[in-house]
mmCIF file of C-alpha atoms in Angstrom:
data_model
loop_
_atom_site.group_PDB
_atom_site.id
_atom_site.type_symbol
_atom_site.label_atom_id
_atom_site.label_comp_id
_atom_site.label_asym_id
_atom_site.label_seq_id
_atom_site.Cartn_x
_atom_site.Cartn_y
_atom_site.Cartn_z
ATOM 1 C CA UNK A 30 0.000 0.000 0.000
ATOM 2 C CA UNK A 31 1.635 3.271 -1.064
ATOM 3 C CA UNK A 32 0.897 6.241 1.145
ATOM 4 C CA UNK A 33 1.380 8.522 -1.842
ATOM 5 C CA UNK A 34 -1.661 6.944 -3.457
ATOM 6 C CA UNK A 35 -3.912 7.685 -0.506
ATOM 7 C CA UNK A 36 -5.415 10.760 1.094
ATOM 8 C CA UNK A 37 -5.425 10.618 4.874
ATOM 9 C CA UNK A 38 -7.653 13.080 6.681
ATOM 10 C CA UNK A 39 -8.658 14.112 10.163
ATOM 11 C CA UNK A 40 -12.389 13.676 10.749
ATOM 12 C CA UNK A 41 -13.100 17.204 12.042
ATOM 13 C CA UNK A 42 -14.325 18.562 8.701
ATOM 14 C CA UNK A 43 -12.540 17.093 5.699
ATOM 15 C CA UNK A 44 -15.204 17.702 3.060
ATOM 16 C CA UNK A 45 -13.909 21.229 2.247
ATOM 17 C CA UNK A 46 -10.509 19.624 1.725
ATOM 18 C CA UNK A 47 -12.044 17.196 -0.749
ATOM 19 C CA UNK A 48 -13.567 20.129 -2.577
ATOM 20 C CA UNK A 49 -10.231 21.944 -2.613
ATOM 21 C CA UNK A 50 -8.545 18.816 -3.966
ATOM 22 C CA UNK A 51 -11.027 18.376 -6.782
ATOM 23 C CA UNK A 52 -10.878 22.037 -7.843
ATOM 24 C CA UNK A 53 -7.337 23.218 -7.046
ATOM 25 C CA UNK A 54 -5.370 19.984 -7.380
ATOM 26 C CA UNK A 55 -7.293 17.836 -9.847
ATOM 27 C CA UNK A 56 -4.168 15.900 -10.870
ATOM 28 C CA UNK A 57 -3.452 14.836 -7.284
ATOM 29 C CA UNK A 58 -7.096 13.957 -6.726
ATOM 30 C CA UNK A 59 -7.056 11.880 -9.895
ATOM 31 C CA UNK A 60 -4.012 9.919 -8.665
ATOM 32 C CA UNK A 61 -5.609 9.228 -5.271
ATOM 33 C CA UNK A 62 -6.886 5.670 -5.172
ATOM 34 C CA UNK A 63 -8.461 5.669 -1.720
ATOM 35 C CA UNK A 64 -9.387 8.236 0.935
ATOM 36 C CA UNK A 65 -9.054 7.290 4.606
ATOM 37 C CA UNK A 66 -9.491 8.900 7.972
ATOM 38 C CA UNK A 67 -6.535 8.839 10.339
ATOM 39 C CA UNK A 68 -8.306 6.165 12.403
ATOM 40 C CA UNK A 69 -9.014 3.782 9.522
ATOM 41 C CA UNK A 70 -5.597 4.458 7.999
ATOM 42 C CA UNK A 71 -3.830 3.282 11.159
ATOM 43 C CA UNK A 72 -5.870 0.082 11.103
ATOM 44 C CA UNK A 73 -4.963 -0.300 7.429
ATOM 45 C CA UNK A 74 -1.244 -0.055 8.231
ATOM 46 C CA UNK A 75 -1.427 -2.889 10.763
ATOM 47 C CA UNK A 76 -3.846 -4.937 8.680
ATOM 48 C CA UNK A 77 -1.897 -4.686 5.434
ATOM 49 C CA UNK A 78 -4.966 -3.722 3.417
ATOM 50 C CA UNK A 79 -7.500 -0.907 3.378
ATOM 51 C CA UNK A 80 -9.595 -0.944 6.544
ATOM 52 C CA UNK A 81 -13.184 0.296 6.651
ATOM 53 C CA UNK A 82 -14.449 3.395 8.448
ATOM 54 C CA UNK A 83 -16.196 2.972 11.776
ATOM 55 C CA UNK A 84 -19.784 4.106 12.198
ATOM 56 C CA UNK A 85 -18.880 6.935 14.596
ATOM 57 C CA UNK A 86 -15.758 8.548 13.161
ATOM 58 C CA UNK A 87 -17.261 8.607 9.683
ATOM 59 C CA UNK A 88 -19.906 11.064 10.934
ATOM 60 C CA UNK A 89 -17.231 13.696 11.463
ATOM 61 C CA UNK A 90 -16.586 13.843 7.723
ATOM 62 C CA UNK A 91 -19.793 15.826 7.145
ATOM 63 C CA UNK A 92 -20.604 13.524 4.228
ATOM 64 C CA UNK A 93 -22.597 10.870 6.057
ATOM 65 C CA UNK A 94 -26.365 10.955 6.530
ATOM 66 C CA UNK A 95 -26.772 9.703 10.097
ATOM 67 C CA UNK A 96 -30.531 9.355 9.934
ATOM 68 C CA UNK A 97 -30.469 7.423 6.654
ATOM 69 C CA UNK A 98 -27.386 5.414 7.629
ATOM 70 C CA UNK A 99 -25.560 5.982 4.363
ATOM 71 C CA UNK A 100 -23.511 8.541 2.453
ATOM 72 C CA UNK A 101 -25.381 11.709 1.543
ATOM 73 C CA UNK A 102 -25.407 11.798 -2.236
ATOM 74 C CA UNK A 103 -26.211 15.525 -2.192
ATOM 75 C CA UNK A 104 -23.128 16.291 -0.117
ATOM 76 C CA UNK A 105 -20.977 13.908 -2.140
ATOM 77 C CA UNK A 106 -22.062 15.677 -5.320
ATOM 78 C CA UNK A 107 -21.237 19.073 -3.822
ATOM 79 C CA UNK A 108 -17.859 17.860 -2.592
ATOM 80 C CA UNK A 109 -16.941 16.121 -5.831
ATOM 81 C CA UNK A 110 -17.910 19.289 -7.736
ATOM 82 C CA UNK A 111 -19.802 17.032 -10.089
ATOM 83 C CA UNK A 112 -23.142 15.299 -10.381
ATOM 84 C CA UNK A 113 -21.234 12.079 -11.049
ATOM 85 C CA UNK A 114 -20.201 10.812 -7.605
ATOM 86 C CA UNK A 115 -19.161 7.331 -8.718
ATOM 87 C CA UNK A 116 -15.451 8.114 -8.533
ATOM 88 C CA UNK A 117 -15.659 9.743 -5.101
ATOM 89 C CA UNK A 118 -17.699 6.827 -3.759
ATOM 90 C CA UNK A 119 -15.025 4.454 -5.026
ATOM 91 C CA UNK A 120 -12.248 6.462 -3.374
ATOM 92 C CA UNK A 121 -14.135 6.473 -0.077
ATOM 93 C CA UNK A 122 -15.049 2.818 -0.328
ATOM 94 C CA UNK A 123 -18.791 3.295 -0.486
ATOM 95 C CA UNK A 124 -19.640 0.061 1.310
ATOM 96 C CA UNK A 125 -16.720 0.177 3.744
ATOM 97 C CA UNK A 126 -18.527 1.438 6.829
ATOM 98 C CA UNK A 127 -19.110 -1.005 9.674
ATOM 99 C CA UNK A 128 -21.798 -0.506 12.297
ATOM 100 C CA UNK A 129 -20.247 -3.092 14.612
ATOM 101 C CA UNK A 130 -17.692 -1.081 16.578
ATOM 102 C CA UNK A 131 -16.024 -4.259 17.782
ATOM 103 C CA UNK A 132 -15.644 -5.875 14.379
ATOM 104 C CA UNK A 133 -12.662 -8.195 13.904
ATOM 105 C CA UNK A 134 -10.883 -7.169 10.712
ATOM 106 C CA UNK A 135 -8.238 -9.866 10.625
ATOM 107 C CA UNK A 136 -4.833 -10.694 12.075
ATOM 108 C CA UNK A 137 -1.872 -8.381 11.875
ATOM 109 C CA UNK A 138 0.022 -8.122 8.605
ATOM 110 C CA UNK A 139 2.808 -10.721 8.193
ATOM 111 C CA UNK A 140 5.173 -7.817 7.577
ATOM 112 C CA UNK A 141 4.845 -6.728 11.220
ATOM 113 C CA UNK A 142 5.400 -10.308 12.360
ATOM 114 C CA UNK A 143 8.566 -10.715 10.326
ATOM 115 C CA UNK A 144 10.075 -7.259 10.825
ATOM 116 C CA UNK A 145 8.985 -6.389 14.359
ATOM 117 C CA UNK A 146 8.206 -9.690 16.049
ATOM 118 C CA UNK A 147 4.457 -9.246 16.538
ATOM 119 C CA UNK A 148 2.465 -12.304 17.507
ATOM 120 C CA UNK A 149 0.854 -13.582 14.293
ATOM 121 C CA UNK A 150 -2.456 -14.045 16.132
ATOM 122 C CA UNK A 151 -2.572 -10.338 17.104
ATOM 123 C CA UNK A 152 -6.099 -9.213 16.250
ATOM 124 C CA UNK A 153 -6.805 -5.979 14.375
ATOM 125 C CA UNK A 154 -10.163 -4.472 15.193
ATOM 126 C CA UNK A 155 -12.071 -1.501 13.889
ATOM 127 C CA UNK A 156 -10.419 1.803 14.837
ATOM 128 C CA UNK A 157 -12.195 5.013 15.798
ATOM 129 C CA UNK A 158 -11.275 8.646 16.447
ATOM 130 C CA UNK A 159 -10.060 10.535 19.505
ATOM 131 C CA UNK A 160 -13.407 11.952 20.601
ATOM 132 C CA UNK A 161 -15.351 8.682 20.226
ATOM 133 C CA UNK A 162 -12.523 6.991 22.157
ATOM 134 C CA UNK A 163 -12.786 9.542 24.961
ATOM 135 C CA UNK A 164 -16.465 8.817 25.465
ATOM 136 C CA UNK A 165 -15.531 5.133 25.917
ATOM 137 C CA UNK A 166 -13.176 5.869 28.823
ATOM 138 C CA UNK A 167 -15.907 4.753 31.237
ATOM 139 C CA UNK A 168 -19.242 2.948 30.930
ATOM 140 C CA UNK A 169 -21.074 6.223 30.386
ATOM 141 C CA UNK A 170 -24.799 6.149 30.997
ATOM 142 C CA UNK A 171 -27.203 8.157 28.846
ATOM 143 C CA UNK A 172 -27.249 11.789 30.025
ATOM 144 C CA UNK A 173 -23.846 11.506 31.705
ATOM 145 C CA UNK A 174 -21.436 14.100 30.326
ATOM 146 C CA UNK A 175 -17.680 14.303 29.853
ATOM 147 C CA UNK A 176 -15.976 17.690 29.829
ATOM 148 C CA UNK A 177 -12.436 17.599 28.478
ATOM 149 C CA UNK A 178 -10.346 20.502 29.760
ATOM 150 C CA UNK A 179 -7.368 20.284 27.477
ATOM 151 C CA UNK A 180 -6.133 22.246 24.487
ATOM 152 C CA UNK A 181 -9.776 22.636 23.525
ATOM 153 C CA UNK A 182 -12.710 22.586 25.897
ATOM 154 C CA UNK A 183 -14.920 19.725 24.773
ATOM 155 C CA UNK A 184 -18.361 18.672 25.990
ATOM 156 C CA UNK A 185 -19.375 15.083 25.166
ATOM 157 C CA UNK A 186 -22.570 13.295 26.062
ATOM 158 C CA UNK A 187 -24.182 9.983 25.229
ATOM 159 C CA UNK A 188 -27.874 10.147 24.375
ATOM 160 C CA UNK A 189 -30.549 7.894 22.871
ATOM 161 C CA UNK A 190 -32.027 10.898 21.048
ATOM 162 C CA UNK A 191 -30.891 12.195 17.671
ATOM 163 C CA UNK A 192 -31.405 15.962 17.743
ATOM 164 C CA UNK A 193 -29.216 17.644 15.111
ATOM 165 C CA UNK A 194 -28.054 21.106 16.085
ATOM 166 C CA UNK A 195 -25.714 23.387 14.106
ATOM 167 C CA UNK A 196 -23.817 24.311 17.294
ATOM 168 C CA UNK A 197 -22.740 20.732 18.065
ATOM 169 C CA UNK A 198 -21.378 17.652 16.328
ATOM 170 C CA UNK A 199 -23.783 14.711 16.389
ATOM 171 C CA UNK A 200 -22.280 11.286 15.745
ATOM 172 C CA UNK A 201 -23.252 7.663 15.996
ATOM 173 C CA UNK A 202 -22.037 6.058 19.211
ATOM 174 C CA UNK A 203 -18.818 4.120 18.478
ATOM 175 C CA UNK A 204 -19.957 0.847 20.078
ATOM 176 C CA UNK A 205 -23.662 0.902 20.880
ATOM 177 C CA UNK A 206 -26.362 0.925 18.176
ATOM 178 C CA UNK A 207 -29.303 3.130 19.132
ATOM 179 C CA UNK A 208 -27.129 5.590 21.038
ATOM 180 C CA UNK A 209 -25.594 8.782 19.752
ATOM 181 C CA UNK A 210 -22.892 11.053 21.037
ATOM 182 C CA UNK A 211 -22.774 14.766 20.672
ATOM 183 C CA UNK A 212 -19.971 17.122 21.387
ATOM 184 C CA UNK A 213 -19.482 20.837 21.527
ATOM 185 C CA UNK A 214 -15.982 22.200 21.063
ATOM 186 C CA UNK A 215 -14.246 25.402 22.067
ATOM 187 C CA UNK A 216 -11.976 24.744 19.130
ATOM 188 C CA UNK A 217 -9.025 27.021 19.766
ATOM 189 C CA UNK A 218 -9.421 28.852 23.043
ATOM 190 C CA UNK A 219 -9.492 26.206 25.753
ATOM 191 C CA UNK A 220 -6.484 26.059 28.029
ATOM 192 C CA UNK A 221 -4.792 28.789 25.978
ATOM 193 C CA UNK A 222 -7.346 31.363 27.128
ATOM 194 C CA UNK A 223 -7.219 30.182 30.742
ATOM 195 C CA UNK A 224 -3.418 30.322 30.757
ATOM 196 C CA UNK A 225 -3.523 33.815 29.281
ATOM 197 C CA UNK A 226 -5.588 35.010 32.258
ATOM 198 C CA UNK A 227 -3.512 32.982 34.726
ATOM 199 C CA UNK A 228 -0.302 34.597 33.540
ATOM 200 C CA UNK A 229 -1.759 38.094 33.911
ATOM 201 C CA UNK A 230 -2.275 37.557 37.659
ATOM 202 C CA UNK A 231 0.403 38.068 40.275
ATOM 203 C CA UNK A 232 2.906 35.179 40.419
ATOM 204 C CA UNK A 233 1.949 32.344 42.779
ATOM 205 C CA UNK A 234 3.862 32.044 46.073
ATOM 206 C CA UNK A 235 4.945 28.543 45.077
ATOM 207 C CA UNK A 236 6.401 28.508 41.571
ATOM 208 C CA UNK A 237 5.788 24.763 41.361
ATOM 209 C CA UNK A 238 2.029 25.466 41.547
ATOM 210 C CA UNK A 239 1.372 27.792 38.590
ATOM 211 C CA UNK A 240 -2.413 27.788 39.098
ATOM 212 C CA UNK A 241 -2.295 28.673 42.784
ATOM 213 C CA UNK A 242 -3.167 32.366 42.414
ATOM 214 C CA UNK A 243 -5.731 31.669 39.699
ATOM 215 C CA UNK A 244 -7.490 29.118 41.909
ATOM 216 C CA UNK A 245 -7.548 31.399 44.917
ATOM 217 C CA UNK A 246 -8.878 34.407 43.017
ATOM 218 C CA UNK A 247 -11.498 32.494 41.004
ATOM 219 C CA UNK A 248 -12.735 30.693 44.129
ATOM 220 C CA UNK A 249 -13.046 33.893 46.159
ATOM 221 C CA UNK A 250 -14.993 35.751 43.444
ATOM 222 C CA UNK A 251 -18.793 35.321 43.712
ATOM 223 C CA UNK A 252 -20.690 33.714 40.812
ATOM 224 C CA UNK A 253 -20.881 36.110 37.864
ATOM 225 C CA UNK A 254 -19.251 38.754 40.045
ATOM 226 C CA UNK A 255 -22.684 39.579 41.442
ATOM 227 C CA UNK A 256 -23.662 40.850 44.831
ATOM 228 C CA UNK A 257 -26.019 38.679 46.865
ATOM 229 C CA UNK A 258 -28.902 40.166 44.856
ATOM 230 C CA UNK A 259 -29.502 37.870 41.837
ATOM 231 C CA UNK A 260 -31.042 40.776 39.931
ATOM 232 C CA UNK A 261 -27.808 42.789 40.029
ATOM 233 C CA UNK A 262 -25.681 43.068 36.918
ATOM 234 C CA UNK A 263 -23.705 39.988 35.862
ATOM 235 C CA UNK A 264 -20.105 40.081 34.688
ATOM 236 C CA UNK A 265 -19.805 38.141 31.438
ATOM 237 C CA UNK A 266 -16.634 38.083 29.371
ATOM 238 C CA UNK A 267 -15.441 36.789 26.030
ATOM 239 C CA UNK A 268 -11.813 35.670 26.006
ATOM 240 C CA UNK A 269 -10.415 34.663 22.633
ATOM 241 C CA UNK A 270 -6.615 34.960 22.256
ATOM 242 C CA UNK A 271 -7.156 33.349 18.846
ATOM 243 C CA UNK A 272 -10.107 33.620 16.439
ATOM 244 C CA UNK A 273 -12.847 31.199 17.439
ATOM 245 C CA UNK A 274 -15.086 29.008 15.299
ATOM 246 C CA UNK A 275 -18.124 28.477 17.548
ATOM 247 C CA UNK A 276 -19.024 31.201 18.174
ATOM 248 C CA UNK A 277 -17.548 32.727 15.043
ATOM 249 C CA UNK A 278 -15.621 35.519 16.777
ATOM 250 C CA UNK A 279 -12.398 37.303 15.913
ATOM 251 C CA UNK A 280 -9.520 37.340 18.385
ATOM 252 C CA UNK A 281 -9.974 39.706 21.289
ATOM 253 C CA UNK A 282 -11.249 40.196 24.836
ATOM 254 C CA UNK A 283 -14.569 41.818 25.694
ATOM 255 C CA UNK A 284 -16.065 42.412 29.141
ATOM 256 C CA UNK A 285 -19.735 43.153 29.755
ATOM 257 C CA UNK A 286 -22.211 43.902 32.496
ATOM 258 C CA UNK A 287 -25.453 42.080 31.738
ATOM 259 C CA UNK A 288 -28.698 43.324 33.264
ATOM 260 C CA UNK A 289 -30.853 40.191 33.799
ATOM 261 C CA UNK A 290 -33.999 42.270 34.288
ATOM 262 C CA UNK A 291 -33.730 44.449 31.197
ATOM 263 C CA UNK A 292 -31.892 41.795 29.119
ATOM 264 C CA UNK A 293 -29.314 44.349 28.005
ATOM 265 C CA UNK A 294 -25.537 44.435 28.172
ATOM 266 C CA UNK A 295 -23.097 47.304 28.433
ATOM 267 C CA UNK A 296 -19.347 47.300 28.009
ATOM 268 C CA UNK A 297 -17.733 47.166 31.459
ATOM 269 C CA UNK A 298 -15.389 50.002 32.370
ATOM 270 C CA UNK A 299 -12.357 49.698 34.638
ATOM 271 C CA UNK A 300 -14.241 50.807 37.730
ATOM 272 C CA UNK A 301 -16.873 48.090 37.277
ATOM 273 C CA UNK A 302 -14.523 45.252 36.296
ATOM 274 C CA UNK A 303 -11.346 44.771 38.271
ATOM 275 C CA UNK A 304 -8.657 43.512 35.931
ATOM 276 C CA UNK A 305 -7.176 40.979 35.881
ATOM 277 C CA UNK A 306 -8.725 39.578 39.085
ATOM 278 C CA UNK A 307 -12.324 39.431 37.811
ATOM 279 C CA UNK A 308 -11.069 37.708 34.664
ATOM 280 C CA UNK A 309 -10.058 34.567 36.584
ATOM 281 C CA UNK A 310 -13.588 33.428 37.364
ATOM 282 C CA UNK A 311 -15.079 35.023 34.240
ATOM 283 C CA UNK A 312 -12.940 32.996 31.806
ATOM 284 C CA UNK A 313 -14.009 29.714 33.389
ATOM 285 C CA UNK A 314 -17.639 30.786 33.538
ATOM 286 C CA UNK A 315 -17.551 31.962 29.920
ATOM 287 C CA UNK A 316 -16.286 28.628 28.600
ATOM 288 C CA UNK A 317 -18.693 26.574 30.693
ATOM 289 C CA UNK A 318 -21.653 28.834 29.898
ATOM 290 C CA UNK A 319 -20.870 28.321 26.219
ATOM 291 C CA UNK A 320 -21.096 24.553 26.737
ATOM 292 C CA UNK A 321 -24.392 24.891 28.576
ATOM 293 C CA UNK A 322 -25.821 27.302 25.997
ATOM 294 C CA UNK A 323 -25.134 24.950 23.129
ATOM 295 C CA UNK A 324 -26.263 21.780 24.876
ATOM 296 C CA UNK A 325 -29.396 23.118 26.572
ATOM 297 C CA UNK A 326 -31.770 21.703 23.962
ATOM 298 C CA UNK A 327 -30.089 18.295 24.170
ATOM 299 C CA UNK A 328 -30.227 17.591 27.907
ATOM 300 C CA UNK A 329 -33.323 16.574 29.821
ATOM 301 C CA UNK A 330 -34.613 16.613 33.365
ATOM 302 C CA UNK A 331 -33.057 13.646 35.175
ATOM 303 C CA UNK A 332 -35.241 10.652 35.899
ATOM 304 C CA UNK A 333 -35.110 8.430 38.949
ATOM 305 C CA UNK A 334 -34.661 11.250 41.458
ATOM 306 C CA UNK A 335 -37.052 12.244 44.209
ATOM 307 C CA UNK A 336 -37.503 15.869 43.191
ATOM 308 C CA UNK A 337 -38.216 17.713 39.969
ATOM 309 C CA UNK A 338 -34.977 19.215 38.699
ATOM 310 C CA UNK A 339 -34.234 21.396 35.672
ATOM 311 C CA UNK A 340 -32.597 19.764 32.621
ATOM 312 C CA UNK A 341 -28.944 18.915 33.275
ATOM 313 C CA UNK A 342 -26.526 15.975 33.061
ATOM 314 C CA UNK A 343 -26.797 13.181 35.587
ATOM 315 C CA UNK A 344 -23.055 13.249 36.202
ATOM 316 C CA UNK A 345 -20.247 15.398 34.811
ATOM 317 C CA UNK A 346 -16.850 13.740 34.425
ATOM 318 C CA UNK A 347 -13.825 15.994 33.984
ATOM 319 C CA UNK A 348 -10.854 14.773 31.957
ATOM 320 C CA UNK A 349 -7.758 16.458 30.548
ATOM 321 C CA UNK A 350 -5.121 18.549 32.289
ATOM 322 C CA UNK A 351 -7.673 20.970 33.748
ATOM 323 C CA UNK A 352 -9.435 18.137 35.575
ATOM 324 C CA UNK A 353 -6.826 18.417 38.335
ATOM 325 C CA UNK A 354 -7.985 21.943 39.134
ATOM 326 C CA UNK A 355 -10.466 21.835 42.023
ATOM 327 C CA UNK A 356 -11.451 25.492 41.575
ATOM 328 C CA UNK A 357 -12.515 24.848 37.981
ATOM 329 C CA UNK A 358 -14.355 21.698 39.106
ATOM 330 C CA UNK A 359 -16.353 23.689 41.656
ATOM 331 C CA UNK A 360 -17.397 26.264 39.058
ATOM 332 C CA UNK A 361 -18.255 23.460 36.616
ATOM 333 C CA UNK A 362 -20.768 22.083 39.118
ATOM 334 C CA UNK A 363 -22.322 25.489 39.635
ATOM 335 C CA UNK A 364 -22.658 26.212 35.903
ATOM 336 C CA UNK A 365 -23.369 22.785 34.375
ATOM 337 C CA UNK A 366 -25.109 21.122 37.303
ATOM 338 C CA UNK A 367 -24.903 17.361 37.616
ATOM 339 C CA UNK A 368 -27.433 15.616 39.827
ATOM 340 C CA UNK A 369 -24.866 13.263 41.308
ATOM 341 C CA UNK A 370 -21.929 15.678 41.214
ATOM 342 C CA UNK A 371 -18.666 16.400 39.423
ATOM 343 C CA UNK A 372 -16.221 13.522 39.066
ATOM 344 C CA UNK A 373 -12.650 13.073 37.873
ATOM 345 C CA UNK A 374 -11.502 9.992 36.023
ATOM 346 C CA UNK A 375 -8.419 8.424 37.595
ATOM 347 C CA UNK A 376 -6.508 8.684 34.301
ATOM 348 C CA UNK A 377 -8.296 11.834 33.189
ATOM 349 C CA UNK A 378 -5.371 13.152 31.163
ATOM 350 C CA UNK A 379 -5.259 9.929 29.141
ATOM 351 C CA UNK A 380 -8.976 9.306 28.711
ATOM 352 C CA UNK A 381 -8.711 8.977 24.938
ATOM 353 C CA UNK A 382 -6.072 6.224 25.142
ATOM 354 C CA UNK A 383 -8.001 4.470 27.917
ATOM 355 C CA UNK A 384 -11.219 4.481 25.891
ATOM 356 C CA UNK A 385 -9.418 3.028 22.872
ATOM 357 C CA UNK A 386 -7.961 0.292 25.085
ATOM 358 C CA UNK A 387 -11.389 -0.531 26.536
ATOM 359 C CA UNK A 388 -12.789 -0.744 23.017
ATOM 360 C CA UNK A 389 -10.051 -3.183 22.033
ATOM 361 C CA UNK A 390 -10.740 -5.342 25.114
ATOM 362 C CA UNK A 391 -14.444 -5.403 24.306
ATOM 363 C CA UNK A 392 -13.723 -6.294 20.688
ATOM 364 C CA UNK A 393 -11.647 -9.383 21.491
ATOM 365 C CA UNK A 394 -13.217 -10.602 24.749
ATOM 366 C CA UNK A 395 -16.949 -9.977 24.358
ATOM 367 C CA UNK A 396 -19.420 -12.790 24.326
ATOM 368 C CA UNK A 397 -22.090 -13.051 21.662
ATOM 369 C CA UNK A 398 -24.472 -10.126 22.020
ATOM 370 C CA UNK A 399 -22.561 -8.575 24.937
ATOM 371 C CA UNK A 400 -22.578 -4.793 24.765
ATOM 372 C CA UNK A 401 -19.646 -2.555 25.515
ATOM 373 C CA UNK A 402 -21.433 -1.197 28.584
ATOM 374 C CA UNK A 403 -22.094 -4.702 29.896
ATOM 375 C CA UNK A 404 -18.518 -5.937 29.547
ATOM 376 C CA UNK A 405 -16.748 -2.823 30.826
ATOM 377 C CA UNK A 406 -19.427 -2.191 33.454
ATOM 378 C CA UNK A 407 -18.883 -5.658 34.930
ATOM 379 C CA UNK A 408 -15.203 -4.810 35.463
ATOM 380 C CA UNK A 409 -15.750 -1.234 36.579
ATOM 381 C CA UNK A 410 -14.565 -0.374 40.075
ATOM 382 C CA UNK A 411 -16.224 2.930 40.962
ATOM 383 C CA UNK A 412 -14.131 3.487 44.077
ATOM 384 C CA UNK A 413 -10.830 2.949 42.258
ATOM 385 C CA UNK A 414 -11.482 4.566 38.911
ATOM 386 C CA UNK A 415 -13.360 7.792 39.657
ATOM 387 C CA UNK A 416 -13.345 10.398 42.403
ATOM 388 C CA UNK A 417 -16.067 12.883 43.261
ATOM 389 C CA UNK A 418 -14.332 16.247 43.394
ATOM 390 C CA UNK A 419 -17.159 18.804 43.587
ATOM 391 C CA UNK A 420 -20.862 19.211 44.164
ATOM 392 C CA UNK A 421 -23.073 19.359 41.101
ATOM 393 C CA UNK A 422 -26.483 20.980 40.986
ATOM 394 C CA UNK A 423 -26.962 23.730 43.558
ATOM 395 C CA UNK A 424 -30.422 25.217 43.668
ATOM 396 C CA UNK A 425 -30.442 28.936 43.047
ATOM 397 C CA UNK A 426 -26.925 29.180 41.636
ATOM 398 C CA UNK A 427 -27.716 26.838 38.743
ATOM 399 C CA UNK A 428 -30.804 28.864 37.879
ATOM 400 C CA UNK A 429 -28.792 32.088 38.053
ATOM 401 C CA UNK A 430 -26.396 30.708 35.457
ATOM 402 C CA UNK A 431 -29.439 29.750 33.404
ATOM 403 C CA UNK A 432 -30.186 33.455 33.171
ATOM 404 C CA UNK A 433 -26.541 34.177 32.383
ATOM 405 C CA UNK A 434 -26.559 32.002 29.262
ATOM 406 C CA UNK A 435 -29.090 34.414 27.784
ATOM 407 C CA UNK A 436 -26.574 37.159 28.464
ATOM 408 C CA UNK A 437 -23.765 35.170 26.845
ATOM 409 C CA UNK A 438 -25.953 34.497 23.821
ATOM 410 C CA UNK A 439 -26.522 38.228 23.560
ATOM 411 C CA UNK A 440 -22.945 39.453 23.961
ATOM 412 C CA UNK A 441 -21.455 36.893 21.572
ATOM 413 C CA UNK A 442 -22.936 39.008 18.786
ATOM 414 C CA UNK A 443 -21.005 42.074 19.915
ATOM 415 C CA UNK A 444 -17.556 41.401 18.351
ATOM 416 C CA UNK A 445 -19.157 40.959 14.946
ATOM 417 C CA UNK A 446 -20.748 44.415 15.117
ATOM 418 C CA UNK A 447 -19.104 47.354 13.446
ATOM 419 C CA UNK A 448 -18.071 50.480 15.322
ATOM 420 C CA UNK A 449 -17.478 50.920 19.023
ATOM 421 C CA UNK A 450 -21.009 50.932 20.421
ATOM 422 C CA UNK A 451 -21.043 50.338 24.160
ATOM 423 C CA UNK A 452 -24.329 48.504 24.576
ATOM 424 C CA UNK A 453 -26.318 45.690 23.086
ATOM 425 C CA UNK A 454 -30.069 45.274 23.251
ATOM 426 C CA UNK A 455 -32.328 42.439 22.226
#
């Protein structure tokens, strides 16, 4: 298999790249025999032949019709820049999509046995992407959420309901038919934005604890910078060291005072917003409010509890480098809720690798008809693998942040406006 004869793409949004290839580099497109995702390409390397796409990662290509369970011919035609999509279908391998996430593809290529000493009985199973792997890092129940606090800030949830939304990515679940996963990404300004605020604060007393000052300041600042009166103005900020995708905002920092009674926002002056101290809590709130804003139509009121609660996840699991930060965890519970609380996965910084390993175990050790959740759940040790690190839903505070998401929705339109107007109205 010659790499030069293949196009290997990330699954985030490759269809514009296809279009660019067909229009700008037609000769290279013509020479391309097959198109793979990174996940299926890696399986192909070990297998020694072209491996199929998995049912979850293929959804990230923006060419797959999830509801119909097949390629979208309309999107293929647009991408191919032609009404004849036969060639593009052939390059993709039109039938090479497997809905069994644990499918056995074959044993490892003899080349790896001879050159690197692999066991010839080493099984190659269907590969998936980083985000589908992350959601497999624990036997996630429907309406449990994972928040990854890494380079990007990612919200993932498993759900039995397919509710397409332009603000989120909806994908088939990587192992369980009938379930879907959705995710909302802060594509560029995750930890970068938090570090930018952290570094603007006074240096921590202990240089080995770079987040010490940030944690202290963000924890001591009241929610939304409000007084005890929930009708007082809320401090809401937008912090984008780099241009953002969702929301589509240019690079910059904007600070607002949102009036929850009048539903208006004004640009905060220096006397109303203490910089950089007020930024510490505001950056965390801004990122988490964005997650809540864009997932609010996809979560439901929890079932199986003794009281009626507003829609929110059952549990929120934090993974990634930021999961070690207890101050961020506390704010996450206040903003996102979580009936049972906020939890940290024991190997939170390696959740993607762990989920991929669990998927491999399920693929080779499952019994006939045994689901991923059944096999991994039977081996799951709650006390060893997860730790509750913060309270979740807190009556009053959660509802206050529910009002704040309306303010965030309002002020996100501000950077796109022309001029230097100081207020925004509905």
